[in-house]
Amino acid sequence: MSGPSRNPRRNLSRALSRIANADVTDTLAQQSVLPTENLPRIGITGAPGAGKSSLIARLAKLRKNADRKVAVLAVDPSSPVSQGSILGDRIRMDAIADDPDIFIRSIPSRRAHDGLADNTADLLNAMEGHGFGEIILETVGVGQAEYTIRTLVDTVVLILVPHSGDAIQAMKAGILEMADIYVVNKADLPGADLMAAEIEQVADHQSADGWTPPVIMTTRDDPAGFAALDDAINAHAAWRADHRDVTAARRARARYQTQGLISRRIDEILEAAGEDFLDQDPGALFDAIVSRLGR
Amino acid sequence: MSLNGKRILIAKPGLDGHDVGAKIIALALRDAGADVIYTGLRRSPDYIARVAVDEDVDAVGLSILSGSHKELVEETVRCLAELDAGDIHLFVGGTIPGEDHDELRNAGARGIFTAEMTIDDVVAAIEADLGT
Ligand SMILES: Nc1nc2c(ncn2[C@@H]2O[C@H](COP(=O)(O)OP(=O)(O)OP(=O)(O)O)[C@@H](O)[C@H]2O)c(=O)[nH]1
Ligand SMILES: [Mg+2]
């Protein structure tokens, strides 16, 4: 199909594909200036199967209204073997897939290993200016990924499940020091109270900057938990408005996005150059890559 | 040939409750390099068309075992056209008697896959159609 569609939803959808499929040069051409809009971004992360997609379905329903359309970007891992993927988040978001005020886009992680897609920053920017009021980003938490998502979103929600050893692992990895809101999901499972209490203790030590991360228990069939999460996100947004260092946040995003573009550019160079390009000493290889880096 | 970078929606319209075949195809397409989205059971053609638009897929594969393939293919084609997405390729797979194939092709199905075909044949046909 060429030219704009009479269906605005299709235009948006295709605009995202253009960014998703763009090589580095095209990406830079399409995003030569930073977006003027700055939509609030909520990042939902946690271990595989923690219930992120199911929770987003409920959360999005609560947060959307006529004046605030919600866009969901859901990242699922690509197979390192075939580069293909099964994008399975949407199936858990059934309940909202028909809602005209909610837009869901599934994206493969491609080469990235940090739970995000290598072009997430570009895609998030591309969501601006399409009439949305807020963006929710789902990413699988794989160790350090939680730090990356922090750079790209305004509010980080970490989903944990009872009795998964999650709390201890999360503490080890230092993850329990980076979320703005903790959710103990599947609170119908035994051990939820204990886990919430443990995390609360950690969270209490995390208030150096004045925001003490709340710990919220959610269960599939209990609206009260999701309402509490909705409130907590609003409270964090209000707090952020007064306390966040906007310049530092913007710089961190610029740094992440640019590093991602350069890393992708290096992949492009290596792919174009062929295998035997790699048969050089590290210094010579480095110089050869650097000499080709320009646009 | 590879399906790298191609986005394919595997959908199950209609009332039958078996999606093993749909899941097997989804995995085979993933292994051929495609990004595959699956809708789950018993989706309406309207729902499927909307998901196809929002996800900007290159193709939709309908898995139909219920016998109502004619109605469901026609309805899906109509819904896609209504959303200005008639250029999205449509395939249909399942228990589909040979005598219905022409009619389905005329209705807009670009490929018809039955149990007699191997998975590899199905993937190859989709690769040939989406062509890279
Ligand atoms: N017991 C219980 N199970 C739940 C709850 N919420 C979700 N689940 C189940 O948890 C499983 C995973 O749910 P998803 O929403 O797909 O989890 P996810 O974190 O998005 O999974 P990935 O994207 O694959 O990492 C599903 O089988 C859900 O039915 C809950 O409140 N209680
Ligand atoms: Mg998910």
Short mmCIF file of C-alpha atoms and ligand atoms in Angstrom, two decimals:
data_model
loop_
_atom_site.label_atom_id
_atom_site.label_comp_id
_atom_site.label_asym_id
_atom_site.label_seq_id
_atom_site.Cartn_x
_atom_site.Cartn_y
_atom_site.Cartn_z
CA MET A 1 0.00 0.00 0.00
CA SER A 2 1.29 3.45 -0.78
CA GLY A 3 0.16 6.84 0.44
CA PRO A 4 -1.80 7.57 3.60
CA SER A 5 -4.78 5.42 4.52
CA ARG A 6 -8.26 6.74 5.21
CA ASN A 7 -8.02 4.71 8.41
CA PRO A 8 -6.00 6.75 10.97
CA ARG A 9 -5.25 3.67 13.00
CA ARG A 10 -3.58 2.11 9.99
CA ASN A 11 -1.47 5.21 9.43
CA LEU A 12 -0.22 5.09 12.98
CA SER A 13 0.42 1.40 12.73
CA ARG A 14 2.40 1.78 9.54
CA ALA A 15 4.36 4.71 10.92
CA LEU A 16 5.51 2.42 13.71
CA SER A 17 6.48 -0.25 11.20
CA ARG A 18 8.55 2.24 9.27
CA ILE A 19 10.55 2.98 12.41
CA ALA A 20 10.65 -0.69 13.40
CA ASN A 21 12.05 -1.71 10.01
CA ALA A 22 14.26 1.28 9.40
CA ASP A 23 18.00 0.90 9.22
CA VAL A 24 20.05 3.34 11.23
CA THR A 25 20.33 5.93 8.49
CA ASP A 26 16.57 5.92 7.92
CA THR A 27 15.87 6.07 11.63
CA LEU A 28 18.02 9.15 11.93
CA ALA A 29 16.36 10.72 8.90
CA GLN A 30 12.90 10.08 10.35
CA GLN A 31 13.80 11.27 13.82
CA SER A 32 16.10 14.14 13.13
CA VAL A 33 14.58 16.14 15.95
CA LEU A 34 13.42 15.05 19.37
CA PRO A 35 9.63 14.77 19.69
CA THR A 36 7.98 17.85 21.09
CA GLU A 37 5.38 15.91 23.00
CA ASN A 38 6.58 14.06 26.06
CA LEU A 39 4.04 11.46 26.96
CA PRO A 40 4.18 9.90 30.39
CA ARG A 41 5.69 6.44 30.06
CA ILE A 42 5.01 3.61 32.47
CA GLY A 43 7.32 0.61 32.36
CA ILE A 44 6.01 -2.74 33.56
CA THR A 45 8.75 -5.29 34.07
CA GLY A 46 9.28 -8.58 35.88
CA ALA A 47 10.30 -12.19 35.35
CA PRO A 48 8.80 -14.26 32.52
CA GLY A 49 5.26 -15.28 33.40
CA ALA A 50 4.94 -12.90 36.35
CA GLY A 51 1.62 -11.72 34.96
CA LYS A 52 2.71 -8.48 33.30
CA SER A 53 0.43 -8.68 30.27
CA SER A 54 -2.62 -9.71 32.28
CA LEU A 55 -1.97 -6.85 34.66
CA ILE A 56 -1.49 -4.31 31.87
CA ALA A 57 -4.87 -5.31 30.44
CA ARG A 58 -6.54 -4.30 33.68
CA LEU A 59 -4.40 -1.28 34.28
CA ALA A 60 -4.89 0.15 30.79
CA LYS A 61 -8.62 -0.17 31.17
CA LEU A 62 -8.50 1.86 34.37
CA ARG A 63 -6.16 4.51 33.03
CA LYS A 64 -7.72 5.17 29.65
CA ASN A 65 -10.56 7.57 29.13
CA ALA A 66 -11.85 9.79 26.35
CA ASP A 67 -9.09 12.33 26.97
CA ARG A 68 -6.35 9.86 27.61
CA LYS A 69 -5.88 7.17 25.03
CA VAL A 70 -3.38 4.56 26.08
CA ALA A 71 -0.76 2.94 23.89
CA VAL A 72 0.82 -0.34 24.94
CA LEU A 73 4.17 -1.49 23.54
CA ALA A 74 4.85 -5.10 24.49
CA VAL A 75 8.29 -6.59 23.85
CA ASP A 76 8.77 -10.34 23.56
CA PRO A 77 12.06 -12.07 22.93
CA SER A 78 13.25 -13.03 19.45
CA SER A 79 14.69 -16.48 18.90
CA PRO A 80 18.46 -16.18 18.74
CA VAL A 81 18.44 -19.03 16.23
CA SER A 82 15.88 -17.95 13.63
CA GLN A 83 15.43 -14.27 14.60
CA GLY A 84 11.72 -15.05 14.56
CA SER A 85 9.41 -14.63 17.54
CA ILE A 86 6.10 -15.58 19.03
CA LEU A 87 4.60 -12.32 20.21
CA GLY A 88 2.38 -13.70 22.94
CA ASP A 89 1.59 -10.72 25.12
CA ARG A 90 -1.47 -9.62 23.23
CA ILE A 91 -3.34 -12.83 23.86
CA ARG A 92 -3.40 -11.96 27.57
CA MET A 93 -4.71 -8.50 26.78
CA ASP A 94 -7.81 -9.80 25.13
CA ALA A 95 -10.16 -7.85 27.28
CA ILE A 96 -8.86 -4.55 25.94
CA ALA A 97 -7.97 -5.45 22.38
CA ASP A 98 -11.33 -4.23 21.16
CA ASP A 99 -11.18 -0.91 22.96
CA PRO A 100 -10.89 2.03 20.55
CA ASP A 101 -9.10 4.06 23.24
CA ILE A 102 -6.33 1.49 23.61
CA PHE A 103 -3.70 0.62 21.03
CA ILE A 104 -1.50 -2.44 21.48
CA ARG A 105 1.64 -3.12 19.49
CA SER A 106 3.73 -6.27 19.95
CA ILE A 107 7.41 -5.94 19.18
CA PRO A 108 10.22 -8.48 18.94
CA SER A 109 13.40 -7.85 20.90
CA ARG A 110 15.53 -8.67 17.83
CA ARG A 111 19.23 -8.46 18.66
CA ALA A 112 18.88 -6.84 22.04
CA HIS A 113 19.59 -8.91 25.12
CA ASP A 114 18.36 -6.54 27.75
CA GLY A 115 14.66 -7.40 27.60
CA LEU A 116 14.01 -4.37 25.42
CA ALA A 117 14.07 -4.28 21.65
CA ASP A 118 17.12 -2.67 20.09
CA ASN A 119 14.83 0.01 18.68
CA THR A 120 12.58 0.56 21.71
CA ALA A 121 13.78 4.10 22.22
CA ASP A 122 12.98 4.94 18.59
CA LEU A 123 9.56 3.30 18.77
CA LEU A 124 8.68 5.14 21.97
CA ASN A 125 9.56 8.42 20.29
CA ALA A 126 7.45 7.43 17.29
CA MET A 127 4.39 7.00 19.54
CA GLU A 128 4.42 10.72 20.28
CA GLY A 129 2.08 12.96 18.34
CA HIS A 130 -0.61 10.38 17.58
CA GLY A 131 -3.15 11.51 20.12
CA PHE A 132 -2.16 9.23 22.97
CA GLY A 133 -2.10 10.40 26.55
CA GLU A 134 0.19 7.76 27.95
CA ILE A 135 2.41 4.84 26.96
CA ILE A 136 2.75 1.55 28.81
CA LEU A 137 5.83 -0.51 27.99
CA GLU A 138 6.00 -4.22 28.84
CA THR A 139 9.44 -5.78 29.01
CA VAL A 140 10.66 -9.07 30.37
CA GLY A 141 12.93 -8.47 33.32
CA VAL A 142 16.20 -10.20 32.64
CA GLY A 143 18.63 -9.17 35.34
CA GLN A 144 20.06 -5.82 34.48
CA ALA A 145 17.33 -4.91 32.05
CA GLU A 146 15.51 -3.14 34.82
CA TYR A 147 18.18 -0.47 34.77
CA THR A 148 17.73 0.14 31.10
CA ILE A 149 13.99 0.50 31.30
CA ARG A 150 14.52 3.13 33.99
CA THR A 151 16.16 5.33 31.44
CA LEU A 152 13.33 5.08 28.96
CA VAL A 153 10.26 5.44 31.15
CA ASP A 154 9.03 7.78 33.87
CA THR A 155 7.60 5.24 36.29
CA VAL A 156 9.00 1.74 36.72
CA VAL A 157 6.65 -0.91 38.09
CA LEU A 158 8.32 -4.19 39.05
CA ILE A 159 6.07 -7.24 39.19
CA LEU A 160 7.05 -10.04 41.54
CA VAL A 161 5.23 -13.26 42.37
CA PRO A 162 5.12 -15.05 45.73
CA HIS A 163 7.42 -17.96 46.42
CA SER A 164 9.40 -17.70 43.26
CA GLY A 165 12.59 -16.83 45.04
CA ASP A 166 12.06 -13.54 43.25
CA ALA A 167 12.58 -11.34 46.28
CA ILE A 168 15.98 -12.77 47.11
CA GLN A 169 17.12 -12.83 43.51
CA ALA A 170 15.89 -9.34 42.97
CA MET A 171 17.77 -8.17 46.05
CA LYS A 172 20.95 -9.85 44.86
CA ALA A 173 20.71 -8.26 41.46
CA GLY A 174 20.09 -4.89 43.01
CA ILE A 175 16.78 -4.71 41.22
CA LEU A 176 14.95 -4.00 44.42
CA GLU A 177 16.62 -0.65 44.45
CA MET A 178 15.33 0.69 41.19
CA ALA A 179 11.57 0.36 40.92
CA ASP A 180 9.22 3.20 41.75
CA ILE A 181 6.37 0.84 42.57
CA TYR A 182 6.47 -2.83 43.57
CA VAL A 183 3.64 -5.19 42.81
CA VAL A 184 3.25 -8.59 44.40
CA ASN A 185 1.08 -10.17 41.74
CA LYS A 186 -0.84 -13.45 41.94
CA ALA A 187 -1.44 -12.56 45.57
CA ASP A 188 -3.92 -15.43 45.65
CA LEU A 189 -0.90 -17.71 45.87
CA PRO A 190 0.49 -18.56 49.32
CA GLY A 191 3.37 -16.48 50.61
CA ALA A 192 2.17 -13.18 49.17
CA ASP A 193 1.87 -11.37 52.52
CA LEU A 194 5.30 -12.43 53.61
CA MET A 195 6.82 -11.36 50.37
CA ALA A 196 5.11 -7.98 50.44
CA ALA A 197 6.40 -7.42 53.98
CA GLU A 198 9.95 -8.29 52.90
CA ILE A 199 9.88 -5.93 49.99
CA GLU A 200 8.36 -3.18 52.08
CA GLN A 201 11.37 -3.33 54.35
CA VAL A 202 13.71 -2.94 51.42
CA ALA A 203 11.58 -0.18 49.91
CA ASP A 204 11.68 1.79 53.15
CA HIS A 205 15.43 2.12 52.74
CA GLN A 206 14.99 3.34 49.23
CA SER A 207 13.50 6.71 50.01
CA ALA A 208 16.74 8.70 49.81
CA ASP A 209 15.28 10.92 47.12
CA GLY A 210 11.99 11.39 48.98
CA TRP A 211 9.86 8.81 47.19
CA THR A 212 9.19 5.64 49.15
CA PRO A 213 8.12 2.97 46.68
CA PRO A 214 4.76 1.50 47.65
CA VAL A 215 4.23 -2.25 47.65
CA ILE A 216 0.90 -3.28 46.16
CA MET A 217 -0.72 -6.68 46.12
CA THR A 218 -2.73 -7.62 43.04
CA THR A 219 -4.79 -10.64 42.07
CA ARG A 220 -6.44 -11.35 38.79
CA ASP A 221 -9.99 -11.07 40.08
CA ASP A 222 -9.62 -8.30 42.63
CA PRO A 223 -10.30 -4.80 41.26
CA ALA A 224 -9.11 -3.14 44.49
CA GLY A 225 -5.49 -4.11 43.85
CA PHE A 226 -5.47 -2.62 40.35
CA ALA A 227 -7.16 0.53 41.61
CA ALA A 228 -4.41 0.86 44.21
CA LEU A 229 -1.79 0.46 41.48
CA ASP A 230 -3.54 3.09 39.37
CA ASP A 231 -3.48 5.50 42.34
CA ALA A 232 0.17 4.76 43.04
CA ILE A 233 1.10 5.57 39.44
CA ASN A 234 -0.73 8.89 39.69
CA ALA A 235 0.97 9.64 43.00
CA HIS A 236 4.36 8.92 41.50
CA ALA A 237 3.62 11.10 38.50
CA ALA A 238 2.70 13.97 40.81
CA TRP A 239 5.82 13.47 42.89
CA ARG A 240 7.97 13.26 39.78
CA ALA A 241 6.61 16.52 38.44
CA ASP A 242 8.11 18.31 41.45
CA HIS A 243 11.26 16.35 41.97
CA ARG A 244 12.58 14.92 38.79
CA ASP A 245 15.69 16.30 37.18
CA VAL A 246 14.29 16.74 33.69
CA THR A 247 17.61 17.63 32.11
CA ALA A 248 19.36 14.58 33.52
CA ALA A 249 16.51 12.35 32.36
CA ARG A 250 16.61 13.78 28.85
CA ARG A 251 20.37 13.32 28.66
CA ALA A 252 20.15 9.73 29.84
CA ARG A 253 17.60 8.99 27.13
CA ALA A 254 19.67 10.65 24.47
CA ARG A 255 22.67 8.64 25.55
CA TYR A 256 20.81 5.34 25.54
CA GLN A 257 19.16 5.94 22.18
CA THR A 258 22.38 7.06 20.52
CA GLN A 259 24.39 4.18 21.91
CA GLY A 260 21.71 1.83 20.61
CA LEU A 261 21.89 3.38 17.14
CA ILE A 262 25.66 3.13 17.05
CA SER A 263 25.57 -0.47 18.19
CA ARG A 264 23.04 -1.29 15.46
CA ARG A 265 25.19 0.55 12.93
CA ILE A 266 28.14 -1.64 13.88
CA ASP A 267 25.96 -4.71 13.31
CA GLU A 268 25.04 -3.35 9.88
CA ILE A 269 28.71 -2.77 9.05
CA LEU A 270 29.71 -6.26 10.15
CA GLU A 271 26.89 -7.88 8.22
CA ALA A 272 27.75 -5.98 5.05
CA ALA A 273 31.44 -6.67 5.37
CA GLY A 274 31.19 -10.45 5.52
CA GLU A 275 32.80 -12.99 7.80
CA ASP A 276 36.42 -12.58 6.68
CA PHE A 277 36.31 -8.93 7.68
CA LEU A 278 36.71 -10.28 11.20
CA ASP A 279 40.07 -11.89 10.34
CA GLN A 280 42.07 -8.91 11.55
CA ASP A 281 43.85 -7.89 14.71
CA PRO A 282 41.52 -6.15 17.18
CA GLY A 283 43.17 -2.78 16.60
CA ALA A 284 42.90 -2.99 12.83
CA LEU A 285 39.31 -4.25 13.07
CA PHE A 286 38.41 -1.43 15.43
CA ASP A 287 39.87 1.18 13.11
CA ALA A 288 38.17 -0.40 10.09
CA ILE A 289 34.78 -0.27 11.82
CA VAL A 290 35.28 3.28 13.05
CA SER A 291 36.24 4.43 9.56
CA ARG A 292 32.93 3.09 8.22
CA LEU A 293 30.75 4.45 11.02
CA GLY A 294 29.78 7.71 9.33
CA ARG A 295 26.33 8.05 7.77
CA MET B 1 14.42 -17.65 1.56
CA SER B 2 13.43 -16.41 4.93
CA LEU B 3 10.52 -14.78 6.65
CA ASN B 4 12.80 -12.47 8.62
CA GLY B 5 11.08 -9.21 9.35
CA LYS B 6 7.67 -10.48 8.22
CA ARG B 7 4.81 -10.15 10.69
CA ILE B 8 2.10 -12.79 10.55
CA LEU B 9 -1.12 -13.05 12.53
CA ILE B 10 -2.40 -16.56 13.18
CA ALA B 11 -6.06 -16.41 14.07
CA LYS B 12 -8.82 -18.82 14.91
CA PRO B 13 -12.24 -17.54 13.90
CA GLY B 14 -15.34 -19.60 14.41
CA LEU B 15 -16.47 -21.98 17.03
CA ASP B 16 -14.13 -24.95 16.93
CA GLY B 17 -11.94 -25.29 20.00
CA HIS B 18 -8.80 -26.94 18.66
CA ASP B 19 -5.75 -24.80 18.18
CA VAL B 20 -2.94 -27.36 18.15
CA GLY B 21 -2.58 -26.97 14.39
CA ALA B 22 -2.55 -23.18 14.66
CA LYS B 23 0.13 -23.33 17.32
CA ILE B 24 2.28 -25.72 15.29
CA ILE B 25 2.11 -23.40 12.29
CA ALA B 26 2.91 -20.43 14.52
CA LEU B 27 6.06 -22.14 15.78
CA ALA B 28 7.11 -23.25 12.29
CA LEU B 29 6.75 -19.68 11.03
CA ARG B 30 8.76 -18.40 13.97
CA ASP B 31 11.47 -20.94 13.11
CA ALA B 32 11.41 -19.64 9.54
CA GLY B 33 12.18 -16.18 10.92
CA ALA B 34 8.75 -14.55 11.12
CA ASP B 35 7.34 -12.52 14.00
CA VAL B 36 4.12 -14.33 14.81
CA ILE B 37 1.13 -13.03 16.72
CA TYR B 38 -1.56 -15.44 17.81
CA THR B 39 -5.08 -14.37 18.74
CA GLY B 40 -6.42 -17.31 20.68
CA LEU B 41 -9.64 -19.21 20.10
CA ARG B 42 -13.02 -18.10 18.77
CA ARG B 43 -12.23 -14.62 17.50
CA SER B 44 -14.62 -12.76 15.27
CA PRO B 45 -13.46 -11.70 11.78
CA ASP B 46 -13.91 -8.10 12.88
CA TYR B 47 -11.62 -8.60 15.87
CA ILE B 48 -9.04 -10.37 13.70
CA ALA B 49 -9.05 -7.59 11.13
CA ARG B 50 -8.54 -4.94 13.78
CA VAL B 51 -5.64 -6.80 15.34
CA ALA B 52 -4.15 -7.22 11.87
CA VAL B 53 -4.29 -3.45 11.38
CA ASP B 54 -2.93 -2.49 14.80
CA GLU B 55 -0.09 -4.98 14.53
CA ASP B 56 0.51 -4.03 10.89
CA VAL B 57 0.97 -7.63 9.81
CA ASP B 58 1.98 -8.70 6.33
CA ALA B 59 -0.36 -11.66 6.40
CA VAL B 60 -3.21 -13.23 8.33
CA GLY B 61 -3.51 -17.01 8.55
CA LEU B 62 -6.94 -18.28 9.51
CA SER B 63 -7.15 -21.73 11.04
CA ILE B 64 -10.63 -23.16 10.56
CA LEU B 65 -11.80 -26.66 11.43
CA SER B 66 -15.46 -25.90 11.92
CA GLY B 67 -16.57 -26.20 8.30
CA SER B 68 -17.67 -22.57 8.06
CA HIS B 69 -14.54 -21.54 6.11
CA LYS B 70 -16.46 -19.88 3.27
CA GLU B 71 -18.38 -17.49 5.49
CA LEU B 72 -15.37 -16.79 7.71
CA VAL B 73 -12.98 -16.08 4.85
CA GLU B 74 -15.49 -13.81 3.12
CA GLU B 75 -16.24 -11.99 6.33
CA THR B 76 -12.57 -11.51 7.17
CA VAL B 77 -11.88 -10.15 3.68
CA ARG B 78 -14.79 -7.76 4.09
CA CYS B 79 -13.63 -6.58 7.51
CA LEU B 80 -10.07 -6.02 6.29
CA ALA B 81 -11.34 -4.01 3.33
CA GLU B 82 -13.52 -1.95 5.63
CA LEU B 83 -10.42 -0.99 7.61
CA ASP B 84 -8.59 -0.11 4.38
CA ALA B 85 -6.37 -3.14 4.89
CA GLY B 86 -7.36 -5.21 1.88
CA ASP B 87 -3.72 -5.48 0.89
CA ILE B 88 -2.90 -7.70 3.86
CA HIS B 89 -2.45 -11.22 2.50
CA LEU B 90 -4.86 -13.87 3.69
CA PHE B 91 -4.25 -17.61 4.05
CA VAL B 92 -6.56 -20.27 5.32
CA GLY B 93 -5.76 -23.65 6.78
CA GLY B 94 -7.70 -26.51 8.27
CA THR B 95 -10.19 -29.11 7.13
CA ILE B 96 -11.16 -27.67 3.79
CA PRO B 97 -12.52 -29.94 1.05
CA GLY B 98 -10.90 -29.59 -2.37
CA GLU B 99 -14.15 -28.55 -4.01
CA ASP B 100 -14.18 -25.34 -1.95
CA HIS B 101 -10.67 -24.19 -2.84
CA ASP B 102 -11.57 -22.23 -5.96
CA GLU B 103 -14.31 -20.39 -4.18
CA LEU B 104 -11.97 -19.48 -1.32
CA ARG B 105 -9.32 -18.28 -3.76
CA ASN B 106 -11.87 -16.14 -5.53
CA ALA B 107 -12.92 -14.72 -2.19
CA GLY B 108 -9.34 -13.59 -1.58
CA ALA B 109 -7.42 -16.44 0.05
CA ARG B 110 -3.88 -16.49 -1.37
CA GLY B 111 -3.11 -19.93 -0.01
CA ILE B 112 -5.15 -22.88 1.20
CA PHE B 113 -3.45 -25.37 3.48
CA THR B 114 -4.89 -28.74 4.41
CA ALA B 115 -3.81 -31.61 6.61
CA GLU B 116 -2.34 -33.40 3.59
CA MET B 117 0.43 -30.80 3.33
CA THR B 118 3.59 -30.97 5.41
CA ILE B 119 4.45 -28.07 7.65
CA ASP B 120 7.47 -27.40 5.46
CA ASP B 121 5.23 -27.11 2.41
CA VAL B 122 3.02 -24.61 4.22
CA VAL B 123 5.96 -22.50 5.32
CA ALA B 124 7.45 -22.65 1.81
CA ALA B 125 4.17 -21.52 0.26
CA ILE B 126 3.93 -18.59 2.67
CA GLU B 127 7.56 -17.67 2.00
CA ALA B 128 6.95 -17.77 -1.74
CA ASP B 129 3.91 -15.55 -1.36
CA LEU B 130 5.41 -12.95 0.96
CA GLY B 131 8.57 -13.19 -1.08
CA THR B 132 11.95 -12.10 0.16
N1 LIG C 1 -2.76 -17.41 40.17
C1 LIG C 1 -2.72 -16.33 39.36
N2 LIG C 1 -2.28 -16.46 38.09
C2 LIG C 1 -2.24 -15.36 37.30
C3 LIG C 1 -2.66 -14.09 37.76
N3 LIG C 1 -2.50 -13.18 36.76
C4 LIG C 1 -1.99 -13.88 35.72
N4 LIG C 1 -1.84 -15.20 36.03
C5 LIG C 1 -1.33 -16.26 35.15
O1 LIG C 1 0.06 -16.12 34.94
C6 LIG C 1 0.42 -16.58 33.64
C7 LIG C 1 1.28 -15.58 32.91
O2 LIG C 1 0.51 -14.40 32.66
P1 LIG C 1 1.01 -13.29 31.65
O3 LIG C 1 0.13 -12.11 31.85
O4 LIG C 1 1.16 -13.82 30.30
O5 LIG C 1 2.46 -13.00 32.24
P2 LIG C 1 3.65 -12.15 31.61
O6 LIG C 1 4.49 -11.67 32.74
O7 LIG C 1 3.13 -11.11 30.70
O8 LIG C 1 4.42 -13.26 30.78
P3 LIG C 1 5.60 -13.04 29.70
O9 LIG C 1 5.25 -11.86 28.85
O10 LIG C 1 5.59 -14.33 28.93
O11 LIG C 1 6.86 -12.83 30.48
C8 LIG C 1 -0.89 -16.89 32.91
O12 LIG C 1 -1.09 -18.28 32.92
C9 LIG C 1 -1.92 -16.17 33.74
O13 LIG C 1 -3.18 -16.81 33.69
C10 LIG C 1 -3.17 -13.99 39.14
O14 LIG C 1 -3.56 -12.95 39.65
N5 LIG C 1 -3.17 -15.14 39.87
MG MG C 2 3.61 -10.79 28.69
#
